[in-house]
Short mmCIF file of C-alpha atoms in Angstrom, two decimals:
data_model
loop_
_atom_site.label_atom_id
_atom_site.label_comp_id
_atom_site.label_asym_id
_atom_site.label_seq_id
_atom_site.Cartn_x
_atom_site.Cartn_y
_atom_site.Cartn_z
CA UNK A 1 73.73 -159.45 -7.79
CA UNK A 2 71.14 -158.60 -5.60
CA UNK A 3 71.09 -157.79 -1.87
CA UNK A 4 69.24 -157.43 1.06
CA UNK A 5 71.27 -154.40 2.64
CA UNK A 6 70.89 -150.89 2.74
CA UNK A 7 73.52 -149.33 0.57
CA UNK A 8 76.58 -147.70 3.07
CA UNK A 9 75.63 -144.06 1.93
CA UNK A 10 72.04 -144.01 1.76
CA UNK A 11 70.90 -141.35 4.01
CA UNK A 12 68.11 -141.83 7.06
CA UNK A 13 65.35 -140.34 7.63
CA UNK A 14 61.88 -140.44 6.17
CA UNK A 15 60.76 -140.80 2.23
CA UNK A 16 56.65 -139.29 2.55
CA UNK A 17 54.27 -138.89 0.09
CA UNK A 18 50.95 -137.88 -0.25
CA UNK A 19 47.88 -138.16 -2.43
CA UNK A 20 44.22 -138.97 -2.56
CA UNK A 21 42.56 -141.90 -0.94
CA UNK A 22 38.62 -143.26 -0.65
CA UNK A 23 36.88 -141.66 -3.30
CA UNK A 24 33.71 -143.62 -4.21
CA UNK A 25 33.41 -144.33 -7.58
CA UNK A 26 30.75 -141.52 -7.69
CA UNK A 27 33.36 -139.13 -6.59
CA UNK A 28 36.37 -137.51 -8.63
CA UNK A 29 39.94 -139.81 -7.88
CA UNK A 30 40.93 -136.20 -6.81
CA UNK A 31 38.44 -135.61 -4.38
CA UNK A 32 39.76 -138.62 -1.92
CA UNK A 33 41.23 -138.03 1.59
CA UNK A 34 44.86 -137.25 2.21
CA UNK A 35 46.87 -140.35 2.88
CA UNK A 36 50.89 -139.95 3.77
CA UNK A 37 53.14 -142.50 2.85
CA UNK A 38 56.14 -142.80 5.27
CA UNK A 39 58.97 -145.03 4.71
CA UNK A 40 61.47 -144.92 7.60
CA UNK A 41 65.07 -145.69 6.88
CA UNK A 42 66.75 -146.22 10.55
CA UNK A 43 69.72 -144.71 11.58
CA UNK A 44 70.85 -148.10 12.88
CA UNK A 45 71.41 -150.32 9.35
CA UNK A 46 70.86 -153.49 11.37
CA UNK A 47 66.79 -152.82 11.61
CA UNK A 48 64.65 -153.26 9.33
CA UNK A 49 63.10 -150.26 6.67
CA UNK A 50 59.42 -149.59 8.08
CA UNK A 51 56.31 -148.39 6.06
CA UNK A 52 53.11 -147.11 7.08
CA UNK A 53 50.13 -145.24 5.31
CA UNK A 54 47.76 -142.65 7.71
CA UNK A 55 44.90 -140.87 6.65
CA UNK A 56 45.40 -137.05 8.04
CA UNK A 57 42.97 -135.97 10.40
CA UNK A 58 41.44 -132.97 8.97
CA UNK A 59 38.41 -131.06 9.90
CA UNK A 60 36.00 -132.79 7.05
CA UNK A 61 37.31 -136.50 8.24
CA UNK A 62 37.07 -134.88 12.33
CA UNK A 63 33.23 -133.56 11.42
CA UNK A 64 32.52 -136.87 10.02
CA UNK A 65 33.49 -138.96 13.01
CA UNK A 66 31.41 -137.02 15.54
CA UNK A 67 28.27 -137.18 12.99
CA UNK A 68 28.69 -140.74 14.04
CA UNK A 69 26.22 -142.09 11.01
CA UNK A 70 27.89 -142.94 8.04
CA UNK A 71 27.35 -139.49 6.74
CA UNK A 72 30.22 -138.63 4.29
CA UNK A 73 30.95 -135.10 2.52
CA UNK A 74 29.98 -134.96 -1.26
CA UNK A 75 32.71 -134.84 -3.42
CA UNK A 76 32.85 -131.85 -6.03
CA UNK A 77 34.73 -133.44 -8.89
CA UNK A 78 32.82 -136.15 -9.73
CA UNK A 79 29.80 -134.96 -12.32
CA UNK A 80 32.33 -132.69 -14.58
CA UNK A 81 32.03 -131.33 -16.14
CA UNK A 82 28.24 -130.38 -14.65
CA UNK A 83 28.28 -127.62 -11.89
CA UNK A 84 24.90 -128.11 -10.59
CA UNK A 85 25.67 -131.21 -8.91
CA UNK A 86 29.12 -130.17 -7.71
CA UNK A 87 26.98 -126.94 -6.50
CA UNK A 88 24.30 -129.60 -4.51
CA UNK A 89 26.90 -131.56 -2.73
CA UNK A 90 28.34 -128.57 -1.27
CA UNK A 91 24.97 -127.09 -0.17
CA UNK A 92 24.23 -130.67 1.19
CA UNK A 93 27.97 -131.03 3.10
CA UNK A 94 27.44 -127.47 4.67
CA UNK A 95 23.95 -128.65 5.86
CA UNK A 96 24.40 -132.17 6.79
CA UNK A 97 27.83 -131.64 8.92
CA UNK A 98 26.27 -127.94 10.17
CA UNK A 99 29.96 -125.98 8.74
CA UNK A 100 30.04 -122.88 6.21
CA UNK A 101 33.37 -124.82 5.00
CA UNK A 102 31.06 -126.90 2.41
CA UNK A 103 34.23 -128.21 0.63
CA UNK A 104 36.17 -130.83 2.28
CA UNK A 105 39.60 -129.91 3.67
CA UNK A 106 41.07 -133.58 2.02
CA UNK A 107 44.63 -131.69 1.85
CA UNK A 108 45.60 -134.63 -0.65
CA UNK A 109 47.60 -132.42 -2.97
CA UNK A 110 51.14 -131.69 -1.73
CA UNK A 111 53.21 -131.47 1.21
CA UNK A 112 55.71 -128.44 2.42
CA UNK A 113 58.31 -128.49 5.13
CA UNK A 114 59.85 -125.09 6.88
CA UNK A 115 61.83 -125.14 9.51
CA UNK A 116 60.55 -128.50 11.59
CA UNK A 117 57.05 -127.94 10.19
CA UNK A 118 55.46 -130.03 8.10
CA UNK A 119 52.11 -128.95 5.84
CA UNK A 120 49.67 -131.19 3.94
CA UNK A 121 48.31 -129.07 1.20
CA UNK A 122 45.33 -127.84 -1.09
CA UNK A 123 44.41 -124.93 -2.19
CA UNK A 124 40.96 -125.02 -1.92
CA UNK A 125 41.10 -125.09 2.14
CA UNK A 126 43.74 -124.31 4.70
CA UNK A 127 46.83 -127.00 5.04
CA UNK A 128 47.08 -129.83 7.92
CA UNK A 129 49.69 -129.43 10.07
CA UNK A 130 51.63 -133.48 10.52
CA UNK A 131 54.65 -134.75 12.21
CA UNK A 132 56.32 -137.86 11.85
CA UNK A 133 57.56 -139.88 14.76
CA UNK A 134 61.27 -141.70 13.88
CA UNK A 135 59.40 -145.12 14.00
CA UNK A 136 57.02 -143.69 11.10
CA UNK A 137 54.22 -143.22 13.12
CA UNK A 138 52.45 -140.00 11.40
CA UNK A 139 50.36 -137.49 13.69
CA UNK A 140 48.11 -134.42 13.11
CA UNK A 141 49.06 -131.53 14.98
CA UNK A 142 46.48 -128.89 13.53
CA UNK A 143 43.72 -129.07 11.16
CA UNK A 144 42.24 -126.39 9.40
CA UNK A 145 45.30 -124.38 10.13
CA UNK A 146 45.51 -120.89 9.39
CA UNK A 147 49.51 -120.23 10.57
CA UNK A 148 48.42 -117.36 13.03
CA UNK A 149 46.39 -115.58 10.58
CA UNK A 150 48.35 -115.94 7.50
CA UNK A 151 45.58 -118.24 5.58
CA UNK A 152 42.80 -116.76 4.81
CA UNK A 153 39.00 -118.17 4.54
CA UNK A 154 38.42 -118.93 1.10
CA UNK A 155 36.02 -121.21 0.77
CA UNK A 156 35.57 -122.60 -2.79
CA UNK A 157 37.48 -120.36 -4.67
CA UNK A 158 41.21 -120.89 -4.11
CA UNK A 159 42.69 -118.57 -1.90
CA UNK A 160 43.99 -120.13 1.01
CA UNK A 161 47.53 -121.12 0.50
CA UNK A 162 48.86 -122.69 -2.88
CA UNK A 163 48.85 -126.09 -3.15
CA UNK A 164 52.53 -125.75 -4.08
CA UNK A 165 55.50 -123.76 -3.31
CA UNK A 166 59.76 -122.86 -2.96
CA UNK A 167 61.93 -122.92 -0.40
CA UNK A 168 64.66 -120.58 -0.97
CA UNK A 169 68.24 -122.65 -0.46
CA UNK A 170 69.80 -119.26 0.62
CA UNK A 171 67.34 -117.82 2.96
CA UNK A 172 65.36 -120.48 3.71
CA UNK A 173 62.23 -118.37 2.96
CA UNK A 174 59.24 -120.67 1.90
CA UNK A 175 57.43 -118.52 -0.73
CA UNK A 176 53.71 -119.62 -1.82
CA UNK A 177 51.48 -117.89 -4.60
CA UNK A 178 47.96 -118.44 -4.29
CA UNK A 179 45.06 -117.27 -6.11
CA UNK A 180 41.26 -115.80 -5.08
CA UNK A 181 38.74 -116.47 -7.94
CA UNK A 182 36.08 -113.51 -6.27
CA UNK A 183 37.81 -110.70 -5.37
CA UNK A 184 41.14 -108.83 -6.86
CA UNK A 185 44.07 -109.22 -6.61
CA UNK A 186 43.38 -112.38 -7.86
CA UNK A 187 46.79 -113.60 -7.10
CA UNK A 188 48.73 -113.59 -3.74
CA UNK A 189 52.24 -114.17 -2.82
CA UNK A 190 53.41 -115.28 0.94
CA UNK A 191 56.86 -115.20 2.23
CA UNK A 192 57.85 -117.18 5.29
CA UNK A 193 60.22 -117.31 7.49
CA UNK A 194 61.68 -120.87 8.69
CA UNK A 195 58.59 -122.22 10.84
CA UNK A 196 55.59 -120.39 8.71
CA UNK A 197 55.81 -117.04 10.71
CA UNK A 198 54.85 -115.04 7.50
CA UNK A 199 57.55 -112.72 6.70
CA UNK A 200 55.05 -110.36 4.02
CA UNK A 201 52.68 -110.70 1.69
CA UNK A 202 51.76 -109.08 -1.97
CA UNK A 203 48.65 -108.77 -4.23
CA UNK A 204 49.31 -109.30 -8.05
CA UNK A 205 46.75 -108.51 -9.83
CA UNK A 206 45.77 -110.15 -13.01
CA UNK A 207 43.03 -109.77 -15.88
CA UNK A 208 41.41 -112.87 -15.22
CA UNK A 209 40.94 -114.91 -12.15
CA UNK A 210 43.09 -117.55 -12.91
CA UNK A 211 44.11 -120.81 -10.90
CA UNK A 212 47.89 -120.81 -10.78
CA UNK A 213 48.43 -123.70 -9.35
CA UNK A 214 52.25 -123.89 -8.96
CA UNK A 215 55.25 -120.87 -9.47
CA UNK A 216 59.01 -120.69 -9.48
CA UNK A 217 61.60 -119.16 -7.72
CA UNK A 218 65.04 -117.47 -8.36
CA UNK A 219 67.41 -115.62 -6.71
CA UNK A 220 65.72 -112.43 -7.34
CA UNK A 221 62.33 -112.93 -8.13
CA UNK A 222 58.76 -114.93 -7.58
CA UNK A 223 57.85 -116.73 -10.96
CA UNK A 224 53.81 -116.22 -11.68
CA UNK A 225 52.51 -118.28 -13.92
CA UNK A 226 49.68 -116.19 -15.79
CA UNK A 227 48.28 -118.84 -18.38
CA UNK A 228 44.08 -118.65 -19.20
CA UNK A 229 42.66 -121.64 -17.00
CA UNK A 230 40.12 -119.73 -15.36
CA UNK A 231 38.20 -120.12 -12.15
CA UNK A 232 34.94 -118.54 -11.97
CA UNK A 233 32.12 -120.08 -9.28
CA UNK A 234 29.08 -118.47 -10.49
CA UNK A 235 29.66 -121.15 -13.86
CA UNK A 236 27.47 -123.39 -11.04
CA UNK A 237 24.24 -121.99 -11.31
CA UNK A 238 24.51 -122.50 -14.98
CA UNK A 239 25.62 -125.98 -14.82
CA UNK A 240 28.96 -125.75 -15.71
CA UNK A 241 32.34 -126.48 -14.02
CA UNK A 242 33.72 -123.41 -12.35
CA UNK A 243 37.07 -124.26 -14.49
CA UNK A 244 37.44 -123.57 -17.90
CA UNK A 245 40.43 -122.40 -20.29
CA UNK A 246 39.56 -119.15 -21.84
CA UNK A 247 42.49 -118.36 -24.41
CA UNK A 248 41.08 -115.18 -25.05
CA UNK A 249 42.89 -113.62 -21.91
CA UNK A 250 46.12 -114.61 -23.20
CA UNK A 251 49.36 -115.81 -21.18
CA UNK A 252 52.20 -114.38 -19.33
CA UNK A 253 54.33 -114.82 -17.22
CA UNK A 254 55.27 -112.52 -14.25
CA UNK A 255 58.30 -111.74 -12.49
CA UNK A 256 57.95 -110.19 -8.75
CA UNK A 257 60.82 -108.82 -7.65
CA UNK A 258 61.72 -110.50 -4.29
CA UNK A 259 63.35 -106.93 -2.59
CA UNK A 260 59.88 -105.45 -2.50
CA UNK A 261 59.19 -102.00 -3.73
CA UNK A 262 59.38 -102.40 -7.90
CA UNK A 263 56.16 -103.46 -9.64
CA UNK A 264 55.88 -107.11 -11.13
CA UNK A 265 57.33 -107.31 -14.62
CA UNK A 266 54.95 -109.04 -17.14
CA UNK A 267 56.05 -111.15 -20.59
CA UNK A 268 54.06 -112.33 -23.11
CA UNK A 269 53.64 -115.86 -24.04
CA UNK A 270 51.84 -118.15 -26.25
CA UNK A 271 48.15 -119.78 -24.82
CA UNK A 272 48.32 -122.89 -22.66
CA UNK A 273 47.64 -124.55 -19.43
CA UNK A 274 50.91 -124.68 -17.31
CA UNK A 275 49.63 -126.01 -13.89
CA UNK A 276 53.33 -127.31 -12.75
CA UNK A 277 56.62 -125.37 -13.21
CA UNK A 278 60.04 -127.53 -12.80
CA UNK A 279 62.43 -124.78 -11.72
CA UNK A 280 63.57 -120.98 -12.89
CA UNK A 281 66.76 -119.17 -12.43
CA UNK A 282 69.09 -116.38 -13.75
CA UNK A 283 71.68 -116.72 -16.23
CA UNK A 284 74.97 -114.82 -16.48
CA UNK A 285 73.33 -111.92 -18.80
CA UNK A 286 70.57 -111.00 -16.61
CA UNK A 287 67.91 -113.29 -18.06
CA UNK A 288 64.98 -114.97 -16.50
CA UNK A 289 64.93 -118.88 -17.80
CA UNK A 290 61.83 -120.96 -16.79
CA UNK A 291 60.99 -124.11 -17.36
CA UNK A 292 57.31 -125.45 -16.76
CA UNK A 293 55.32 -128.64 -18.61
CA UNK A 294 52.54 -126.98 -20.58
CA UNK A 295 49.71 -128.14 -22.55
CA UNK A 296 47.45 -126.73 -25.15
CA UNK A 297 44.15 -127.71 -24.91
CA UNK A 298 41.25 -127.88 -27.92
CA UNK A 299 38.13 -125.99 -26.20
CA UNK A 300 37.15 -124.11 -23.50
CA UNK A 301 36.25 -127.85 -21.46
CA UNK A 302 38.42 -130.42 -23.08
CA UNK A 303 40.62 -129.82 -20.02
CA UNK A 304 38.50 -130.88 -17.46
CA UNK A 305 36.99 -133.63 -19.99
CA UNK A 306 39.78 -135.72 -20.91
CA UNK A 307 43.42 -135.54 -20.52
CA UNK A 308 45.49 -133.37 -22.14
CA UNK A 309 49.36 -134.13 -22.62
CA UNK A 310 52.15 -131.71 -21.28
CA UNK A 311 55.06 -131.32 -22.54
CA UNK A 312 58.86 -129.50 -21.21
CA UNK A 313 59.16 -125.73 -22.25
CA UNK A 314 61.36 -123.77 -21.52
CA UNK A 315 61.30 -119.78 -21.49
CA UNK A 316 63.91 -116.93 -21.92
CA UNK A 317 62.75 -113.60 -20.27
CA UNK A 318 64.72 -110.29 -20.26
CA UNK A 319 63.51 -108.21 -17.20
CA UNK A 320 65.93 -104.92 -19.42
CA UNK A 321 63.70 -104.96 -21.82
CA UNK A 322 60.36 -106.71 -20.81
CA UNK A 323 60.26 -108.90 -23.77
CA UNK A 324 60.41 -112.62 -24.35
CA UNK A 325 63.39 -113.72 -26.07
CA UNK A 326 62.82 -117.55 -26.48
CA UNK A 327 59.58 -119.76 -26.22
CA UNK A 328 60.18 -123.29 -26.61
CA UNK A 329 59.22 -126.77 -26.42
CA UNK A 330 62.45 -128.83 -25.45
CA UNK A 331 60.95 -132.11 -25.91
CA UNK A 332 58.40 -132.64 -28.16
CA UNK A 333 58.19 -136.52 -28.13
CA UNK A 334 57.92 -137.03 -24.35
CA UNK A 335 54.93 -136.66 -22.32
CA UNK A 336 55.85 -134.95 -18.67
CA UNK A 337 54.19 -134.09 -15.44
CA UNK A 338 54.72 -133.61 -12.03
CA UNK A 339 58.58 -132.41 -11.41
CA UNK A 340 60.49 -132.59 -8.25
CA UNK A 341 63.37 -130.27 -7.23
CA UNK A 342 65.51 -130.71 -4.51
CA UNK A 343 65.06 -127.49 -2.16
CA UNK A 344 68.15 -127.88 -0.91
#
């Protein structure tokens, strides 16, 4: 039977998520503002569960508001998978809100917590720092946020802090691997301490720039996902979307070791996409096993064009040897996305 009450051991605190809100239907669904979701189970099981829904306030919505005339930034997904448009709205944002940062900081992607800090996420701009009151009422703190130097200005082209990343259970080190489509390395991985006071920082370089969009973490080492989407913004001026896969390059996958010192370890794989990786850890021989939902799309665009299912691999590494042992699809039969692991 059903019932109105809170089960005894249900934990409080607050459920949030986050994704993209407003778009026009001229816009991409992915090019919407971040909204947060907050439900708030109380401490006290005699009140009620609240909800509430808040746009972030980041610099794009802030510039908006004081242009005090309707004037909204241009979305860039929209017209794919056509760069010249995507290249005009971001001339026209940069002229009409008077900002080098053409691309709007909508931070709709992800969220991160370390220590009592929470991040709203995208990769294409620096995170929005939120808090959350107890009553669900959700705040900015910082827009634009650059964690005292850590993020770097990146318009465009990736580069500012991945849209997602680990939290080591141990430690509780937040790592983050981001990428940089202009200049090498392409790829960059960012250890922090509880609180985003970044603990160090590497360059991996890889052959392509590539947007790796997600990673994994062990006990030992940072898991970079090397697979052929690439990211290249000079595909504008010829009318093209800046993303594209190019299975040429090949795949890998890389292992950084997480002491420092020892040079990332690289395997090769079979051609995909992998944007999202559900977890990665050691087994009892020394092996790397990772498990990520990839997909294998027909052309260069039929990525960006329509969708293309994923499915649950899973990969055996041996960092002794530098080989791949296993390469697998565990599932064939179920379509997957978008995995969540408890950090804790």
């Amino acid at each position: 039977p059903g019932s109105d009450r809170l089960p005894t051991d249900l934990p409080s605190g607050a459920l949030l998520r986050i994704g993209p809100n407003g778009a026009t239907t001229d816009e991409g669904f992915l090019d919407g503002d971040g909204m947060v979701h907050c439900v708030v189970i109380p401490l006290d099981r005699e009140k009620d569960v609240t909800y509430s829904s808040t746009y972030l306030e980041t610099k794009g919505r802030s510039l908006e508001r004081r242009k005090g005339d309707g004037s909204r930034f241009g979305g860039t997904l929209g017209a794919a998978p056509r760069g010249l448009p995507m290249l005009g709205n971001l001339v026209k944002n940069g002229l009409t809100f008077g900002t080098a940062d053409m691309q709007k900081d909508t931070c709709n992607t992800a969220m991160a917590i370390s220590g009592d800090r929470l991040l709203a996420l995208m990769e294409q701009s620096p995170p929005t720092e939120f808090r959350v009151s107890r009553t669900g009422k959700v705040e900015t703190v910082e827009s634009f946020t650059r964690l005292d130097g850590a993020v770097p200005p990146a318009p465009i082209n990736g580069g500012s802090l991945g849209a997602h990343g680990r939290t080591d259970p141990g430690t509780g080190e937040r790592v983050h691997v981001s990428y940089d489509s202009n200049d090498r390395p392409y790829v960059r991985v960012d250890t922090f301490d509880a609180g985003w006071r970044l603990k160090g920082s590497v360059g991996v370089d890889v052959p392509a720039p590539v947007m790796v969009h997600d990673s994994a973490l062990t006990e030992g080492y940072v898991v970079i996902l090397d697979f052929p989407l690439t990211i290249r913004p000079r595909r504008l001026l010829a009318n093209s979307f800046p993303v594209e896969y190019e299975p040429q390059h090949g795949a890998r996958i890389g292992l950084v070791p997480r002491s420092g010192g020892d040079e990332t370890m690289w395997f090769d794989v079979e051609s995909g996409v992998v944007l999202h990786a559900a977890n990665a850890h050691e087994d009892g021989d020394g092996n790397v096993i990772v498990h990520g939902f990839k997909s294998v799309p027909r052309d260069d665009a039929s990525y960006i064009l329509e969708y293309t299912p994923a499915f649950l691999y899973e990969w055996v590494l041996d960092p002794s040897t530098g080989k791949t042992i296993d390469e697998r699809c565990l599932n064939p039969d179920v379509l997957v996305e978008f995995p969540i692991v408890e950090d804790s």
